[in-house]
């Protein structure tokens, strides 16, 4: 779980799936709503690895950080967002598989804000948009990066150590961009 403030800054170090401090919060959430109701709503029963339980833990143990939180995402969602470079919290995206592990994605593929509120005490935080099955997280590169990628691919296929028009083999590494 990565919590971001309104300016897109990380509020606190990420809580990863294997951090079990939220085990008590998971038990509380199950006791409050019931295992059957959670399973019916989300297809799962909360355990310490789910974001909902970590949000409950954060609200109880770090209330100042919980109040600063304007958006919640997973670490790879944060990285994708940073690589997209827009800086807008509206541009956070995730995939359906990881969204399902939050504990507040309903079986219809929509976030269950009632479950988010139950877990965190509020539902006004931004959540990553869930991408469609074939939807890329960002537009395909254009300009110099895509031209360099095509040249690198051609160079590899031909066995050349360098891509056409580059001055060093470092330039021909996949994904490298001079910007």
PDB file of C-alpha atoms in Angstrom:
ATOM      1  CA  UNK A   1       0.000   0.000   0.000  1.00  0.00           C
ATOM      2  CA  UNK A   2       1.345   3.372  -1.023  1.00  0.00           C
ATOM      3  CA  UNK A   3      -0.439   6.393   0.430  1.00  0.00           C
ATOM      4  CA  UNK A   4      -0.063   9.699  -1.391  1.00  0.00           C
ATOM      5  CA  UNK A   5      -0.951  13.193  -0.222  1.00  0.00           C
ATOM      6  CA  UNK A   6      -2.846  15.719  -2.337  1.00  0.00           C
ATOM      7  CA  UNK A   7       0.412  16.817  -4.003  1.00  0.00           C
ATOM      8  CA  UNK A   8       1.387  13.259  -4.951  1.00  0.00           C
ATOM      9  CA  UNK A   9       4.067  12.873  -2.284  1.00  0.00           C
ATOM     10  CA  UNK A  10       4.393   9.562  -0.464  1.00  0.00           C
ATOM     11  CA  UNK A  11       2.894   9.919   3.020  1.00  0.00           C
ATOM     12  CA  UNK A  12       4.811   7.070   4.701  1.00  0.00           C
ATOM     13  CA  UNK A  13       6.885   4.065   3.670  1.00  0.00           C
ATOM     14  CA  UNK A  14       4.809   1.519   1.764  1.00  0.00           C
ATOM     15  CA  UNK A  15       3.149  -1.318   3.630  1.00  0.00           C
ATOM     16  CA  UNK A  16       3.798  -4.430   1.550  1.00  0.00           C
ATOM     17  CA  UNK A  17       1.618  -7.523   1.299  1.00  0.00           C
ATOM     18  CA  UNK A  18       3.862  -9.473   3.687  1.00  0.00           C
ATOM     19  CA  UNK A  19       3.609  -6.916   6.502  1.00  0.00           C
ATOM     20  CA  UNK A  20       1.355  -8.651   9.026  1.00  0.00           C
ATOM     21  CA  UNK A  21       0.804  -5.731  11.402  1.00  0.00           C
ATOM     22  CA  UNK A  22      -2.722  -5.497  10.009  1.00  0.00           C
ATOM     23  CA  UNK A  23      -3.749  -9.040  11.042  1.00  0.00           C
ATOM     24  CA  UNK A  24      -5.825  -7.666  13.920  1.00  0.00           C
ATOM     25  CA  UNK A  25      -7.505  -5.198  11.576  1.00  0.00           C
ATOM     26  CA  UNK A  26      -8.354  -8.083   9.232  1.00  0.00           C
ATOM     27  CA  UNK A  27      -9.958 -10.023  12.079  1.00  0.00           C
ATOM     28  CA  UNK A  28     -11.924  -6.929  13.124  1.00  0.00           C
ATOM     29  CA  UNK A  29     -13.226  -6.314   9.599  1.00  0.00           C
ATOM     30  CA  UNK A  30     -14.358  -9.935   9.284  1.00  0.00           C
ATOM     31  CA  UNK A  31     -16.022  -9.800  12.701  1.00  0.00           C
ATOM     32  CA  UNK A  32     -17.848  -6.567  11.835  1.00  0.00           C
ATOM     33  CA  UNK A  33     -19.263  -7.614   8.473  1.00  0.00           C
ATOM     34  CA  UNK A  34     -18.939 -11.384   8.474  1.00  0.00           C
ATOM     35  CA  UNK A  35     -16.871 -13.682   6.294  1.00  0.00           C
ATOM     36  CA  UNK A  36     -19.841 -14.613   4.105  1.00  0.00           C
ATOM     37  CA  UNK A  37     -20.703 -10.968   3.399  1.00  0.00           C
ATOM     38  CA  UNK A  38     -17.100 -10.132   2.481  1.00  0.00           C
ATOM     39  CA  UNK A  39     -16.892 -13.159   0.187  1.00  0.00           C
ATOM     40  CA  UNK A  40     -20.210 -12.294  -1.442  1.00  0.00           C
ATOM     41  CA  UNK A  41     -19.154  -8.675  -1.994  1.00  0.00           C
ATOM     42  CA  UNK A  42     -15.539  -9.151  -3.102  1.00  0.00           C
ATOM     43  CA  UNK A  43     -14.875 -12.846  -3.578  1.00  0.00           C
ATOM     44  CA  UNK A  44     -12.465 -12.870  -0.647  1.00  0.00           C
ATOM     45  CA  UNK A  45     -12.299 -12.680   3.112  1.00  0.00           C
ATOM     46  CA  UNK A  46      -9.862 -10.051   4.437  1.00  0.00           C
ATOM     47  CA  UNK A  47      -6.441 -11.152   5.653  1.00  0.00           C
ATOM     48  CA  UNK A  48      -3.411  -9.062   6.618  1.00  0.00           C
ATOM     49  CA  UNK A  49      -2.069  -8.917   3.051  1.00  0.00           C
ATOM     50  CA  UNK A  50      -5.025  -6.910   1.661  1.00  0.00           C
ATOM     51  CA  UNK A  51      -4.957  -3.126   1.334  1.00  0.00           C
ATOM     52  CA  UNK A  52      -8.246  -2.694   3.208  1.00  0.00           C
ATOM     53  CA  UNK A  53      -6.718  -4.172   6.351  1.00  0.00           C
ATOM     54  CA  UNK A  54      -3.630  -1.999   6.022  1.00  0.00           C
ATOM     55  CA  UNK A  55      -5.830   1.085   5.705  1.00  0.00           C
ATOM     56  CA  UNK A  56      -7.652   0.072   8.895  1.00  0.00           C
ATOM     57  CA  UNK A  57      -4.289  -0.335  10.617  1.00  0.00           C
ATOM     58  CA  UNK A  58      -3.084   3.052   9.338  1.00  0.00           C
ATOM     59  CA  UNK A  59      -6.222   4.829  10.565  1.00  0.00           C
ATOM     60  CA  UNK A  60      -5.829   3.281  14.023  1.00  0.00           C
ATOM     61  CA  UNK A  61      -2.048   3.560  14.463  1.00  0.00           C
ATOM     62  CA  UNK A  62      -1.026   6.572  12.359  1.00  0.00           C
ATOM     63  CA  UNK A  63      -4.078   8.870  12.280  1.00  0.00           C
ATOM     64  CA  UNK A  64      -2.070  11.902  11.097  1.00  0.00           C
ATOM     65  CA  UNK A  65      -0.811   9.926   8.096  1.00  0.00           C
ATOM     66  CA  UNK A  66      -4.324   8.618   7.455  1.00  0.00           C
ATOM     67  CA  UNK A  67      -5.655  12.188   7.399  1.00  0.00           C
ATOM     68  CA  UNK A  68      -2.898  13.233   4.923  1.00  0.00           C
ATOM     69  CA  UNK A  69      -3.769  10.378   2.561  1.00  0.00           C
ATOM     70  CA  UNK A  70      -5.479  11.622  -0.601  1.00  0.00           C
ATOM     71  CA  UNK A  71      -4.831   8.556  -2.791  1.00  0.00           C
ATOM     72  CA  UNK A  72      -4.046   4.894  -2.219  1.00  0.00           C
ATOM     73  CA  UNK A  73      -2.342   2.571  -4.686  1.00  0.00           C
ATOM     74  CA  UNK A  74      -0.017  -0.409  -4.836  1.00  0.00           C
ATOM     75  CA  UNK A  75       3.762  -0.056  -5.306  1.00  0.00           C
ATOM     76  CA  UNK A  76       3.742  -0.987  -8.997  1.00  0.00           C
ATOM     77  CA  UNK A  77       0.790   1.374  -9.575  1.00  0.00           C
ATOM     78  CA  UNK A  78       2.883   4.156  -8.037  1.00  0.00           C
ATOM     79  CA  UNK A  79       5.824   3.261 -10.290  1.00  0.00           C
ATOM     80  CA  UNK A  80       3.607   3.227 -13.385  1.00  0.00           C
ATOM     81  CA  UNK A  81       2.200   6.609 -12.338  1.00  0.00           C
ATOM     82  CA  UNK A  82       5.697   8.033 -11.882  1.00  0.00           C
ATOM     83  CA  UNK A  83       6.782   6.697 -15.283  1.00  0.00           C
ATOM     84  CA  UNK A  84       3.732   8.261 -16.893  1.00  0.00           C
ATOM     85  CA  UNK A  85       5.051  11.566 -15.562  1.00  0.00           C
ATOM     86  CA  UNK A  86       1.818  13.530 -15.365  1.00  0.00           C
ATOM     87  CA  UNK A  87       1.856  14.136 -11.616  1.00  0.00           C
ATOM     88  CA  UNK A  88      -1.946  14.008 -11.525  1.00  0.00           C
ATOM     89  CA  UNK A  89      -3.491  11.606  -9.024  1.00  0.00           C
ATOM     90  CA  UNK A  90      -6.259  11.129 -11.593  1.00  0.00           C
ATOM     91  CA  UNK A  91      -3.722   9.226 -13.727  1.00  0.00           C
ATOM     92  CA  UNK A  92      -3.200   6.388 -11.232  1.00  0.00           C
ATOM     93  CA  UNK A  93      -4.023   3.034 -12.857  1.00  0.00           C
ATOM     94  CA  UNK A  94      -3.950  -0.594 -11.806  1.00  0.00           C
ATOM     95  CA  UNK A  95      -4.818  -3.981 -13.243  1.00  0.00           C
ATOM     96  CA  UNK A  96      -7.873  -6.018 -12.272  1.00  0.00           C
ATOM     97  CA  UNK A  97      -5.834  -8.762 -10.634  1.00  0.00           C
ATOM     98  CA  UNK A  98      -4.116  -6.470  -8.157  1.00  0.00           C
ATOM     99  CA  UNK A  99      -7.225  -4.363  -7.601  1.00  0.00           C
ATOM    100  CA  UNK A 100      -9.016  -7.528  -6.494  1.00  0.00           C
ATOM    101  CA  UNK A 101      -6.492  -7.908  -3.680  1.00  0.00           C
ATOM    102  CA  UNK A 102      -7.363  -4.566  -2.139  1.00  0.00           C
ATOM    103  CA  UNK A 103     -10.387  -5.979  -0.345  1.00  0.00           C
ATOM    104  CA  UNK A 104     -12.679  -3.290  -1.706  1.00  0.00           C
ATOM    105  CA  UNK A 105     -13.059  -4.236  -5.366  1.00  0.00           C
ATOM    106  CA  UNK A 106     -16.494  -5.707  -5.941  1.00  0.00           C
ATOM    107  CA  UNK A 107     -17.234  -8.716  -8.095  1.00  0.00           C
ATOM    108  CA  UNK A 108     -18.567  -6.363 -10.788  1.00  0.00           C
ATOM    109  CA  UNK A 109     -15.101  -4.826 -11.198  1.00  0.00           C
ATOM    110  CA  UNK A 110     -16.082  -1.554  -9.510  1.00  0.00           C
ATOM    111  CA  UNK A 111     -14.655  -0.340  -6.229  1.00  0.00           C
ATOM    112  CA  UNK A 112     -16.963  -0.811  -3.251  1.00  0.00           C
ATOM    113  CA  UNK A 113     -16.660   2.552  -1.530  1.00  0.00           C
ATOM    114  CA  UNK A 114     -18.786   1.294   1.363  1.00  0.00           C
ATOM    115  CA  UNK A 115     -16.114  -1.323   2.082  1.00  0.00           C
ATOM    116  CA  UNK A 116     -13.340   1.247   1.690  1.00  0.00           C
ATOM    117  CA  UNK A 117     -15.139   3.467   4.196  1.00  0.00           C
ATOM    118  CA  UNK A 118     -15.629   0.542   6.580  1.00  0.00           C
ATOM    119  CA  UNK A 119     -11.899  -0.170   6.409  1.00  0.00           C
ATOM    120  CA  UNK A 120     -10.472   3.366   6.403  1.00  0.00           C
ATOM    121  CA  UNK A 121     -13.210   5.437   7.975  1.00  0.00           C
ATOM    122  CA  UNK A 122     -13.655   7.460   4.792  1.00  0.00           C
ATOM    123  CA  UNK A 123     -14.093   6.896   1.092  1.00  0.00           C
ATOM    124  CA  UNK A 124     -12.931  10.220  -0.329  1.00  0.00           C
ATOM    125  CA  UNK A 125      -9.479   8.974  -1.344  1.00  0.00           C
ATOM    126  CA  UNK A 126      -8.523   8.540  -4.979  1.00  0.00           C
ATOM    127  CA  UNK A 127      -8.074   4.991  -6.141  1.00  0.00           C
ATOM    128  CA  UNK A 128      -6.334   3.834  -9.317  1.00  0.00           C
ATOM    129  CA  UNK A 129      -8.568   3.380 -12.332  1.00  0.00           C
ATOM    130  CA  UNK A 130      -8.851  -0.321 -13.095  1.00  0.00           C
ATOM    131  CA  UNK A 131      -7.564  -0.964 -16.614  1.00  0.00           C
ATOM    132  CA  UNK A 132      -9.474  -3.101 -19.077  1.00  0.00           C
ATOM    133  CA  UNK A 133      -8.055  -6.538 -19.990  1.00  0.00           C
ATOM    134  CA  UNK A 134      -6.231  -5.331 -23.107  1.00  0.00           C
ATOM    135  CA  UNK A 135      -5.688  -1.713 -22.081  1.00  0.00           C
ATOM    136  CA  UNK A 136      -2.065  -0.586 -21.723  1.00  0.00           C
ATOM    137  CA  UNK A 137      -1.195   1.539 -18.673  1.00  0.00           C
ATOM    138  CA  UNK A 138      -0.017   4.383 -20.908  1.00  0.00           C
ATOM    139  CA  UNK A 139       0.074   5.385 -24.518  1.00  0.00           C
ATOM    140  CA  UNK A 140       2.810   3.778 -26.588  1.00  0.00           C
ATOM    141  CA  UNK A 141       5.896   5.913 -26.825  1.00  0.00           C
ATOM    142  CA  UNK A 142       6.213   8.292 -29.743  1.00  0.00           C
ATOM    143  CA  UNK A 143       9.058  10.405 -31.016  1.00  0.00           C
ATOM    144  CA  UNK A 144      12.681   9.633 -30.274  1.00  0.00           C
ATOM    145  CA  UNK A 145      12.049   6.806 -27.822  1.00  0.00           C
ATOM    146  CA  UNK A 146       9.926   4.779 -30.197  1.00  0.00           C
ATOM    147  CA  UNK A 147      12.344   5.444 -33.081  1.00  0.00           C
ATOM    148  CA  UNK A 148      15.263   4.342 -30.927  1.00  0.00           C
ATOM    149  CA  UNK A 149      13.367   1.220 -29.827  1.00  0.00           C
ATOM    150  CA  UNK A 150      12.679   0.305 -33.462  1.00  0.00           C
ATOM    151  CA  UNK A 151      16.347   0.886 -34.359  1.00  0.00           C
ATOM    152  CA  UNK A 152      17.450  -1.242 -31.409  1.00  0.00           C
ATOM    153  CA  UNK A 153      15.147  -4.057 -32.466  1.00  0.00           C
ATOM    154  CA  UNK A 154      16.488  -3.896 -36.052  1.00  0.00           C
ATOM    155  CA  UNK A 155      20.084  -3.909 -34.775  1.00  0.00           C
ATOM    156  CA  UNK A 156      19.454  -6.950 -32.616  1.00  0.00           C
ATOM    157  CA  UNK A 157      17.815  -8.843 -35.465  1.00  0.00           C
ATOM    158  CA  UNK A 158      20.743  -8.066 -37.762  1.00  0.00           C
ATOM    159  CA  UNK A 159      23.335  -8.932 -35.116  1.00  0.00           C
ATOM    160  CA  UNK A 160      24.764  -5.417 -35.049  1.00  0.00           C
ATOM    161  CA  UNK A 161      26.061  -4.192 -31.684  1.00  0.00           C
ATOM    162  CA  UNK A 162      24.705  -0.692 -32.277  1.00  0.00           C
ATOM    163  CA  UNK A 163      21.442   0.700 -33.472  1.00  0.00           C
ATOM    164  CA  UNK A 164      21.600   2.762 -36.629  1.00  0.00           C
ATOM    165  CA  UNK A 165      22.414   6.391 -35.930  1.00  0.00           C
ATOM    166  CA  UNK A 166      23.654   5.904 -32.366  1.00  0.00           C
ATOM    167  CA  UNK A 167      27.098   6.789 -31.128  1.00  0.00           C
ATOM    168  CA  UNK A 168      27.516   4.029 -28.552  1.00  0.00           C
ATOM    169  CA  UNK A 169      26.231   0.626 -27.633  1.00  0.00           C
ATOM    170  CA  UNK A 170      24.867   2.157 -24.393  1.00  0.00           C
ATOM    171  CA  UNK A 171      22.424   4.133 -26.513  1.00  0.00           C
ATOM    172  CA  UNK A 172      21.093   0.936 -28.023  1.00  0.00           C
ATOM    173  CA  UNK A 173      19.914  -0.532 -24.713  1.00  0.00           C
ATOM    174  CA  UNK A 174      16.183  -1.219 -24.710  1.00  0.00           C
ATOM    175  CA  UNK A 175      14.175   1.484 -23.014  1.00  0.00           C
ATOM    176  CA  UNK A 176      16.954   4.053 -22.990  1.00  0.00           C
ATOM    177  CA  UNK A 177      15.819   7.558 -23.852  1.00  0.00           C
ATOM    178  CA  UNK A 178      17.894  10.714 -23.985  1.00  0.00           C
ATOM    179  CA  UNK A 179      15.175  12.792 -22.323  1.00  0.00           C
TER     180      UNK A 179
END
